[in-house]
CSV table of C-alpha atoms and ligand atoms in Angstrom, one decimal:
chain,number,residue,atom,x,y,z
A,1,MET,CA,88.5,-11.0,1.5
A,2,ALA,CA,88.1,-10.1,5.6
A,3,ALA,CA,84.7,-9.4,6.3
A,4,ALA,CA,81.7,-10.6,4.7
A,5,ARG,CA,78.0,-9.6,5.5
A,6,GLU,CA,75.1,-11.3,5.4
A,7,ILE,CA,71.3,-11.5,6.4
A,8,ARG,CA,70.0,-14.0,9.2
A,9,LEU,CA,66.5,-15.1,10.2
A,10,LYS,CA,66.1,-13.2,13.4
A,11,SER,CA,62.5,-14.2,14.3
A,12,ARG,CA,59.9,-15.7,12.3
A,13,PRO,CA,57.1,-13.5,10.7
A,14,ASN,CA,53.7,-13.8,12.1
A,15,GLY,CA,52.0,-12.3,9.1
A,16,ARG,CA,53.6,-9.8,6.6
A,17,PRO,CA,57.4,-10.0,7.2
A,18,VAL,CA,58.6,-6.7,8.9
A,19,ALA,CA,62.6,-5.4,8.9
A,20,ASP,CA,62.8,-6.9,12.8
A,21,ASN,CA,62.5,-10.6,11.5
A,22,PHE,CA,66.1,-9.9,9.6
A,23,GLU,CA,69.6,-9.0,11.1
A,24,LEU,CA,72.4,-7.9,9.4
A,25,ALA,CA,75.4,-9.6,10.6
A,26,SER,CA,79.1,-10.0,9.7
A,27,VAL,CA,81.4,-12.9,9.4
A,28,GLU,CA,85.0,-13.3,8.8
A,29,LEU,CA,85.9,-15.3,5.8
A,30,GLY,CA,89.1,-17.3,6.0
A,31,ALA,CA,90.8,-18.9,2.6
A,32,PRO,CA,89.1,-21.7,1.2
A,33,GLY,CA,90.0,-24.9,2.4
A,34,ALA,CA,90.8,-28.0,0.3
A,35,GLY,CA,88.4,-28.6,-2.4
A,36,GLU,CA,86.5,-25.2,-1.8
A,37,ALA,CA,86.3,-22.0,-3.6
A,38,GLN,CA,85.7,-18.4,-2.3
A,39,VAL,CA,82.9,-16.7,-4.1
A,40,LYS,CA,82.2,-12.9,-4.0
A,41,ASN,CA,78.0,-12.5,-5.0
A,42,LEU,CA,77.1,-10.1,-7.5
A,43,TRP,CA,73.7,-10.7,-7.4
A,44,MET,CA,71.0,-12.5,-5.0
A,45,THR,CA,67.3,-13.1,-6.0
A,46,VAL,CA,64.2,-12.6,-3.4
A,47,ASP,CA,61.7,-15.0,-4.3
A,48,PRO,CA,58.2,-15.3,-2.7
A,49,TYR,CA,58.6,-19.0,-1.9
A,50,MET,CA,61.2,-18.0,0.7
A,51,ARG,CA,58.2,-16.7,2.9
A,52,GLY,CA,57.2,-20.4,3.2
A,53,ARG,CA,60.7,-21.2,4.5
A,54,MET,CA,60.6,-18.5,7.2
A,55,ASN,CA,57.7,-20.8,9.0
A,56,ASP,CA,58.8,-23.9,11.1
A,57,VAL,CA,56.8,-26.3,9.2
A,58,LYS,CA,57.7,-29.4,6.9
A,59,SER,CA,57.4,-28.5,3.3
A,60,TYR,CA,59.3,-29.2,-0.1
A,61,VAL,CA,62.1,-27.2,1.3
A,62,PRO,CA,63.5,-26.9,4.9
A,63,PRO,CA,62.7,-24.1,7.1
A,64,PHE,CA,65.4,-21.3,7.3
A,65,GLN,CA,67.2,-21.5,10.7
A,66,LEU,CA,67.0,-18.7,13.3
A,67,GLY,CA,70.1,-17.0,13.7
A,68,LYS,CA,71.7,-18.6,10.5
A,69,ALA,CA,71.9,-16.7,7.2
A,70,MET,CA,69.1,-17.0,4.8
A,71,GLU,CA,69.7,-19.1,1.5
A,72,GLY,CA,68.5,-18.2,-1.9
A,73,GLY,CA,69.8,-18.0,-5.5
A,74,ALA,CA,72.7,-15.9,-6.3
A,75,VAL,CA,75.4,-15.4,-9.0
A,76,GLY,CA,79.1,-14.7,-8.0
A,77,GLU,CA,82.6,-14.4,-9.1
A,78,VAL,CA,85.2,-16.8,-7.8
A,79,VAL,CA,87.9,-14.8,-6.1
A,80,ALA,CA,90.2,-17.5,-4.9
A,81,SER,CA,90.2,-21.5,-5.6
A,82,ASN,CA,91.7,-24.7,-4.1
A,83,ASP,CA,90.0,-27.0,-6.4
A,84,PRO,CA,91.1,-27.3,-10.4
A,85,ALA,CA,87.3,-27.3,-11.6
A,86,LEU,CA,87.3,-23.4,-10.4
A,87,LYS,CA,89.7,-20.6,-11.3
A,88,PRO,CA,89.2,-17.0,-10.3
A,89,GLY,CA,87.1,-15.0,-12.7
A,90,ASP,CA,84.6,-18.0,-13.1
A,91,LEU,CA,81.1,-17.0,-13.0
A,92,VAL,CA,79.0,-19.4,-10.8
A,93,GLN,CA,75.4,-19.8,-9.6
A,94,SER,CA,74.6,-21.0,-6.4
A,95,ASN,CA,72.2,-21.4,-3.6
A,96,PHE,CA,74.0,-19.0,-1.2
A,97,GLY,CA,72.3,-16.0,-1.5
A,98,TRP,CA,71.6,-13.3,1.2
A,99,ARG,CA,75.5,-12.9,1.5
A,100,GLU,CA,77.9,-11.1,0.2
A,101,ALA,CA,80.6,-13.7,-0.1
A,102,PHE,CA,81.1,-17.2,1.0
A,103,ASN,CA,83.5,-20.4,1.0
A,104,ALA,CA,82.1,-23.4,-0.2
A,105,PRO,CA,83.1,-26.9,-1.8
A,106,ALA,CA,83.4,-26.6,-5.6
A,107,SER,CA,80.6,-29.3,-5.8
A,108,ALA,CA,78.2,-27.0,-4.2
A,109,VAL,CA,78.2,-24.2,-7.2
A,110,GLN,CA,77.5,-24.2,-10.7
A,111,LYS,CA,79.8,-22.9,-13.3
A,112,LEU,CA,77.9,-20.3,-15.3
A,113,ASP,CA,78.1,-19.6,-19.1
A,114,PRO,CA,75.9,-16.3,-19.5
A,115,GLN,CA,75.3,-17.1,-23.3
A,116,GLY,CA,75.7,-13.5,-24.2
A,117,LEU,CA,72.9,-12.6,-21.3
A,118,PRO,CA,73.7,-10.3,-18.4
A,119,ALA,CA,74.6,-12.7,-15.5
A,120,GLN,CA,71.6,-11.9,-13.2
A,121,ALA,CA,69.0,-13.0,-16.0
A,122,PHE,CA,69.7,-16.6,-14.7
A,123,LEU,CA,67.8,-15.5,-11.5
A,124,GLY,CA,65.2,-14.4,-13.5
A,125,ALA,CA,64.1,-14.8,-17.0
A,126,ALA,CA,66.6,-17.1,-18.1
A,127,GLY,CA,66.7,-19.0,-14.7
A,128,MET,CA,64.0,-20.8,-12.3
A,129,PRO,CA,61.1,-18.1,-12.7
A,130,GLY,CA,61.6,-18.3,-16.5
A,131,LEU,CA,61.5,-22.2,-16.3
A,132,THR,CA,58.5,-22.0,-13.9
A,133,ALA,CA,56.6,-19.9,-16.4
A,134,TYR,CA,57.5,-22.5,-19.5
A,135,VAL,CA,56.9,-25.5,-17.6
A,136,GLY,CA,53.5,-24.6,-16.0
A,137,LEU,CA,52.1,-23.3,-19.2
A,138,LEU,CA,53.6,-26.0,-21.7
A,139,ARG,CA,53.5,-29.1,-19.7
A,140,VAL,CA,51.5,-28.8,-17.0
A,141,ALA,CA,48.6,-26.5,-18.6
A,142,GLY,CA,49.3,-28.3,-21.9
A,143,LEU,CA,48.9,-25.4,-23.8
A,144,LYS,CA,47.2,-26.1,-27.3
A,145,ASP,CA,46.3,-24.1,-30.2
A,146,GLY,CA,43.4,-21.9,-29.6
A,147,ASP,CA,43.5,-21.6,-26.2
A,148,VAL,CA,42.6,-18.3,-24.3
A,149,VAL,CA,45.1,-17.9,-21.5
A,150,PHE,CA,44.7,-15.9,-18.0
A,151,VAL,CA,47.5,-15.1,-16.2
A,152,SER,CA,47.4,-13.5,-12.5
A,153,GLY,CA,50.7,-11.8,-10.9
A,154,ALA,CA,51.1,-11.1,-14.6
A,155,ALA,CA,54.0,-8.2,-14.4
A,156,GLY,CA,55.9,-10.1,-12.2
A,157,ALA,CA,59.1,-12.3,-12.8
A,158,VAL,CA,57.0,-15.7,-13.5
A,159,GLY,CA,53.7,-14.0,-14.9
A,160,SER,CA,55.5,-11.7,-17.4
A,161,MET,CA,57.5,-14.9,-18.9
A,162,VAL,CA,54.0,-17.2,-19.0
A,163,CYS,CA,52.2,-13.6,-20.9
A,164,GLN,CA,55.2,-13.7,-23.5
A,165,ILE,CA,55.6,-17.1,-23.9
A,166,ALA,CA,51.8,-17.5,-24.9
A,167,LYS,CA,51.7,-14.7,-27.2
A,168,ALA,CA,55.0,-15.8,-28.9
A,169,LYS,CA,52.7,-18.9,-29.6
A,170,GLY,CA,49.9,-16.7,-30.8
A,171,HIS,CA,47.3,-17.1,-28.0
A,172,THR,CA,45.0,-14.4,-26.7
A,173,VAL,CA,46.2,-13.6,-23.3
A,174,ILE,CA,44.6,-11.7,-20.2
A,175,GLY,CA,46.9,-10.6,-17.5
A,176,SER,CA,46.0,-9.1,-14.0
A,177,ALA,CA,48.5,-7.1,-12.2
A,178,GLY,CA,48.1,-4.0,-9.4
A,179,GLY,CA,48.5,-0.8,-10.8
A,180,ALA,CA,48.5,1.7,-13.7
A,181,GLN,CA,52.0,1.1,-14.3
A,182,LYS,CA,52.1,-2.7,-14.3
A,183,VAL,CA,49.2,-2.7,-16.8
A,184,ALA,CA,51.0,-0.2,-19.2
A,185,PHE,CA,53.9,-2.9,-19.0
A,186,LEU,CA,51.7,-5.8,-19.9
A,187,ARG,CA,50.2,-3.7,-23.2
A,188,SER,CA,53.7,-3.2,-23.9
A,189,ILE,CA,54.3,-6.9,-24.1
A,190,GLY,CA,51.4,-7.8,-26.3
A,191,VAL,CA,49.1,-8.7,-23.6
A,192,ASP,CA,45.6,-8.4,-25.0
A,193,HIS,CA,43.6,-7.4,-22.1
A,194,ALA,CA,45.2,-6.0,-19.0
A,195,ILE,CA,43.4,-6.0,-15.6
A,196,ASP,CA,44.4,-3.8,-12.9
A,197,TYR,CA,42.9,-6.0,-10.3
A,198,LYS,CA,43.8,-3.5,-7.6
A,199,ALA,CA,41.4,-0.8,-9.5
A,200,GLU,CA,38.5,-3.2,-10.4
A,201,ARG,CA,35.7,-3.6,-8.0
A,202,ASP,CA,34.4,-6.7,-9.4
A,203,LEU,CA,37.1,-9.2,-10.7
A,204,ASN,CA,34.5,-11.6,-12.2
A,205,ALA,CA,33.2,-8.4,-14.1
A,206,ALA,CA,36.4,-7.5,-15.5
A,207,LEU,CA,37.7,-11.1,-16.3
A,208,ALA,CA,34.0,-11.7,-17.9
A,209,ALA,CA,34.5,-8.5,-20.1
A,210,ALA,CA,38.3,-9.4,-21.0
A,211,ALA,CA,37.0,-13.0,-22.1
A,212,PRO,CA,33.3,-12.7,-23.0
A,213,ASP,CA,33.6,-16.6,-24.3
A,214,GLY,CA,35.5,-17.8,-21.4
A,215,ILE,CA,39.1,-18.9,-21.0
A,216,ASP,CA,40.7,-22.3,-21.4
A,217,VAL,CA,44.3,-22.0,-19.5
A,218,TYR,CA,44.8,-20.4,-16.0
A,219,PHE,CA,48.2,-20.2,-14.8
A,220,ASP,CA,47.6,-19.4,-11.3
A,221,ASN,CA,50.1,-17.4,-9.0
A,222,VAL,CA,48.0,-15.7,-6.6
A,223,GLY,CA,45.4,-18.0,-5.5
A,224,GLY,CA,42.2,-16.4,-3.7
A,225,GLU,CA,39.9,-14.4,-5.6
A,226,HIS,CA,41.6,-14.6,-8.8
A,227,LEU,CA,41.3,-18.3,-8.8
A,228,GLU,CA,37.8,-18.2,-7.8
A,229,ALA,CA,37.2,-15.5,-10.8
A,230,ALA,CA,39.1,-17.9,-12.8
A,231,LEU,CA,36.9,-20.9,-12.3
A,232,ASN,CA,34.0,-18.9,-13.0
A,233,ALA,CA,35.1,-17.9,-16.7
A,234,ALA,CA,36.6,-21.5,-17.2
A,235,ARG,CA,35.3,-22.9,-20.6
A,236,PRO,CA,34.9,-26.6,-20.4
A,237,PHE,CA,37.8,-28.7,-20.4
A,238,GLY,CA,39.8,-26.0,-19.4
A,239,ARG,CA,43.3,-26.8,-17.5
A,240,PHE,CA,44.4,-24.8,-14.6
A,241,ALA,CA,48.4,-24.6,-13.4
A,242,LEU,CA,48.6,-23.9,-9.9
A,243,CYS,CA,52.2,-22.3,-9.5
A,244,GLY,CA,51.4,-20.3,-6.4
A,245,ALA,CA,49.2,-18.5,-3.9
A,246,ILE,CA,50.8,-15.1,-2.9
A,247,SER,CA,47.7,-13.7,-1.8
A,248,MET,CA,47.7,-16.1,0.8
A,249,TYR,CA,51.3,-16.5,2.1
A,250,ASN,CA,51.1,-14.1,4.9
A,251,ALA,CA,47.6,-15.2,5.8
A,252,THR,CA,47.5,-15.8,9.6
A,253,GLU,CA,44.3,-17.8,9.2
A,254,LEU,CA,43.6,-19.7,6.0
A,255,PRO,CA,40.3,-18.2,4.1
A,256,PRO,CA,38.2,-21.2,2.9
A,257,GLY,CA,38.7,-22.4,-0.8
A,258,PRO,CA,37.2,-21.0,-3.6
A,259,PRO,CA,33.6,-21.5,-2.9
A,260,ASN,CA,32.7,-22.3,-6.6
A,261,LEU,CA,35.1,-25.2,-6.7
A,262,VAL,CA,32.0,-27.6,-7.9
A,263,GLN,CA,32.5,-26.0,-11.1
A,264,MET,CA,35.1,-28.3,-11.9
A,265,VAL,CA,33.1,-31.1,-12.1
A,266,GLY,CA,30.4,-29.5,-14.5
A,267,LYS,CA,33.0,-27.7,-16.6
A,268,GLN,CA,35.3,-30.9,-16.4
A,269,LEU,CA,38.1,-29.0,-15.7
A,270,ARG,CA,41.9,-30.2,-14.9
A,271,MET,CA,43.9,-28.5,-12.1
A,272,GLU,CA,47.5,-29.4,-11.4
A,273,GLY,CA,49.8,-27.7,-8.8
A,274,PHE,CA,53.7,-28.1,-9.9
A,275,ILE,CA,57.1,-27.5,-8.5
A,276,VAL,CA,59.8,-26.1,-10.6
A,277,SER,CA,62.5,-28.3,-9.3
A,278,SER,CA,60.7,-31.5,-10.7
A,279,HIS,CA,60.9,-30.3,-14.4
A,280,TRP,CA,64.7,-28.9,-14.6
A,281,ASN,CA,64.9,-31.6,-17.4
A,282,MET,CA,63.3,-28.9,-19.2
A,283,MET,CA,65.7,-26.3,-18.9
A,284,GLY,CA,67.6,-27.4,-22.2
A,285,ASP,CA,64.4,-27.0,-24.4
A,286,PHE,CA,63.5,-23.7,-22.4
A,287,HIS,CA,66.8,-21.9,-23.1
A,288,ARG,CA,66.9,-23.1,-26.6
A,289,ASP,CA,63.3,-21.6,-27.4
A,290,LEU,CA,64.2,-18.5,-25.0
A,291,ALA,CA,67.2,-17.8,-27.6
A,292,ALA,CA,65.0,-17.8,-30.6
A,293,TRP,CA,62.1,-15.6,-28.8
A,294,VAL,CA,64.8,-13.2,-27.6
A,295,LYS,CA,66.3,-13.0,-31.0
A,296,ALA,CA,62.9,-12.6,-32.9
A,297,GLY,CA,62.0,-9.7,-30.3
A,298,LYS,CA,59.3,-11.9,-28.6
A,299,VAL,CA,60.5,-12.1,-24.9
A,300,THR,CA,62.0,-9.4,-22.9
A,301,TRP,CA,62.2,-8.6,-19.3
A,302,LYS,CA,62.1,-6.1,-16.6
A,303,GLU,CA,64.1,-6.2,-13.5
A,304,THR,CA,63.8,-4.2,-10.1
A,305,VAL,CA,66.9,-3.9,-8.4
A,306,PHE,CA,67.7,-2.9,-4.7
A,307,GLU,CA,71.0,-2.3,-4.0
A,308,GLY,CA,73.1,-3.8,-1.0
A,309,ILE,CA,72.9,-6.7,0.9
A,310,GLU,CA,71.2,-4.4,3.8
A,311,ARG,CA,68.4,-3.6,1.4
A,312,ALA,CA,67.5,-7.4,0.8
A,313,PRO,CA,64.8,-7.5,3.3
A,314,ASP,CA,63.7,-4.3,1.8
A,315,ALA,CA,63.4,-6.3,-1.8
A,316,PHE,CA,62.0,-9.2,-0.2
A,317,MET,CA,59.3,-7.5,1.7
A,318,GLY,CA,58.4,-5.3,-1.4
A,319,LEU,CA,57.2,-8.9,-3.2
A,320,PHE,CA,54.1,-8.7,-1.0
A,321,THR,CA,53.1,-5.1,-1.5
A,322,GLY,CA,54.0,-5.1,-5.2
A,323,GLU,CA,57.1,-2.9,-5.5
A,324,ASN,CA,58.7,-5.2,-8.1
A,325,LEU,CA,57.9,-5.1,-11.8
A,326,GLY,CA,59.5,-8.1,-13.3
A,327,LYS,CA,62.4,-9.8,-11.5
A,328,MET,CA,62.9,-8.4,-7.9
A,329,LEU,CA,66.8,-8.3,-7.5
A,330,VAL,CA,69.4,-7.1,-5.1
A,331,LYS,CA,72.7,-6.0,-6.4
A,332,LEU,CA,75.8,-7.1,-4.3
A,333,ALA,CA,78.6,-5.6,-6.1
B,1,LIG,P1,56.8,-11.9,-8.7
B,1,LIG,O1,57.8,-11.4,-9.3
B,1,LIG,O2,55.6,-12.0,-9.3
B,1,LIG,O3,56.3,-10.7,-7.1
B,1,LIG,C1,55.3,-11.3,-6.5
B,1,LIG,C2,54.1,-10.2,-7.1
B,1,LIG,O4,53.0,-11.0,-6.5
B,1,LIG,C3,54.1,-8.9,-6.6
B,1,LIG,O5,54.8,-8.1,-7.2
B,1,LIG,C4,52.6,-8.4,-6.4
B,1,LIG,O6,52.2,-8.2,-8.4
B,1,LIG,C5,51.9,-9.8,-6.5
B,1,LIG,N1,51.4,-9.8,-5.4
B,1,LIG,C6,51.7,-9.5,-3.9
B,1,LIG,N2,50.5,-9.9,-3.0
B,1,LIG,C7,49.7,-10.2,-3.7
B,1,LIG,C8,48.3,-10.3,-3.6
B,1,LIG,N3,47.8,-10.3,-2.0
B,1,LIG,N4,47.6,-10.6,-4.5
B,1,LIG,C9,47.5,-10.8,-5.6
B,1,LIG,N5,49.0,-10.4,-6.0
B,1,LIG,C10,49.9,-10.2,-5.1
B,1,LIG,O7,56.9,-13.0,-8.0
B,1,LIG,P2,57.3,-14.3,-9.0
B,1,LIG,O8,57.6,-14.3,-10.5
B,1,LIG,O9,58.7,-15.0,-8.2
B,1,LIG,O10,56.4,-15.4,-8.3
B,1,LIG,C11,54.9,-15.6,-8.7
B,1,LIG,C12,54.3,-16.7,-8.1
B,1,LIG,O11,55.2,-17.9,-8.5
B,1,LIG,C13,54.6,-16.9,-6.4
B,1,LIG,O12,53.4,-17.3,-6.2
B,1,LIG,C14,55.5,-17.7,-6.4
B,1,LIG,O13,55.2,-18.5,-5.2
B,1,LIG,C15,55.3,-18.8,-7.5
B,1,LIG,N6,56.2,-19.5,-7.7
B,1,LIG,C16,56.4,-21.1,-7.9
B,1,LIG,C17,57.2,-21.5,-8.3
B,1,LIG,C18,56.7,-23.4,-8.4
B,1,LIG,O14,57.7,-23.8,-8.8
B,1,LIG,N7,55.5,-23.7,-8.1
B,1,LIG,C19,58.4,-20.9,-8.8
B,1,LIG,C20,58.6,-20.0,-8.8
B,1,LIG,C21,57.5,-19.1,-8.3
B,1,LIG,P3,50.9,-7.3,-8.1
B,1,LIG,O15,51.3,-5.4,-7.9
B,1,LIG,O16,50.6,-7.2,-9.5
B,1,LIG,O17,49.8,-7.3,-7.0
């Protein structure tokens, strides 16, 4: 392979990312060096957490560097190898997304056994977002019999898995997402009450109508008004898994915290944030359960696909306008 294109961070966004924050560049790839493989990426993922990496601040992952290719999950095919661990044709998963191809030490990529699933599923339902749903609902929120579950960002990669895992376990599920198409999708996957938060003038009233006796578990992907409404709707001893707060990722000034946080005291609520990478040890359990749920027709997933590396910034920016139903992906080959 001669030239491979990649997306670099040109400037740091102020507020919502715009096209000018990204630049498309081309690099010449030589033959892989000793111990290296050359990989042609087939798929890459864009994820909301990448917005945080575009800021020059200390976090649980280092910031992207200006003028350098961005990073993120990808699946690809080995096209050349200088290491006995990999051979041409092997499928691999890596963190070298945002580029068409790359050379890397064989130890920096993981061989992928697709287990009968499409390879890109390992960037979504069967990968990091799916595990996030599983861990957040079962381990962090401690889902137990009879819980009524409320999920925000319910039609996205993580949220749609949370809804289906809770349904597979027999729970009443309320999902919130933006727009009629997403609400219809939520109903199609068995969500009991789907709220179109963009059409509702009063989220508190909509949630109270959907859950007249309250909620026990809140899986928070969104923060802000959704978190406030969930606090109002919570029953005593409710558990909140704080997974993300996408409504605030582009805020230039952070809004004040939920004004009703004090309800945590009277209702004796537990709220716990988590990062999926601290829970990789649940991947085996997750894949075992996922295989059974898929076989039983209880879990399915949607993908929204942009084609070509040059569309990767559009796919990423689309996360913040809700252009994706299910997992947002970029097909590279
Ligand atoms: P999604 O597939 O859910 O895509 C993002 C969605 O967020 C959009 O489709 C949009 O849906 C919704 N959204 C965007 N802006 C807003 C807003 N202002 N208010 C409400 N909803 C908004 O992304 P993921 O499933 O990958 O991620 C979901 C959440 O989980 C994110 O907060 C992410 O950061 C977090 N996350 C956390 C992890 C962890 O380890 N803690 C790991 C992975 C993800 P709509 O049209 O419905 O508005």
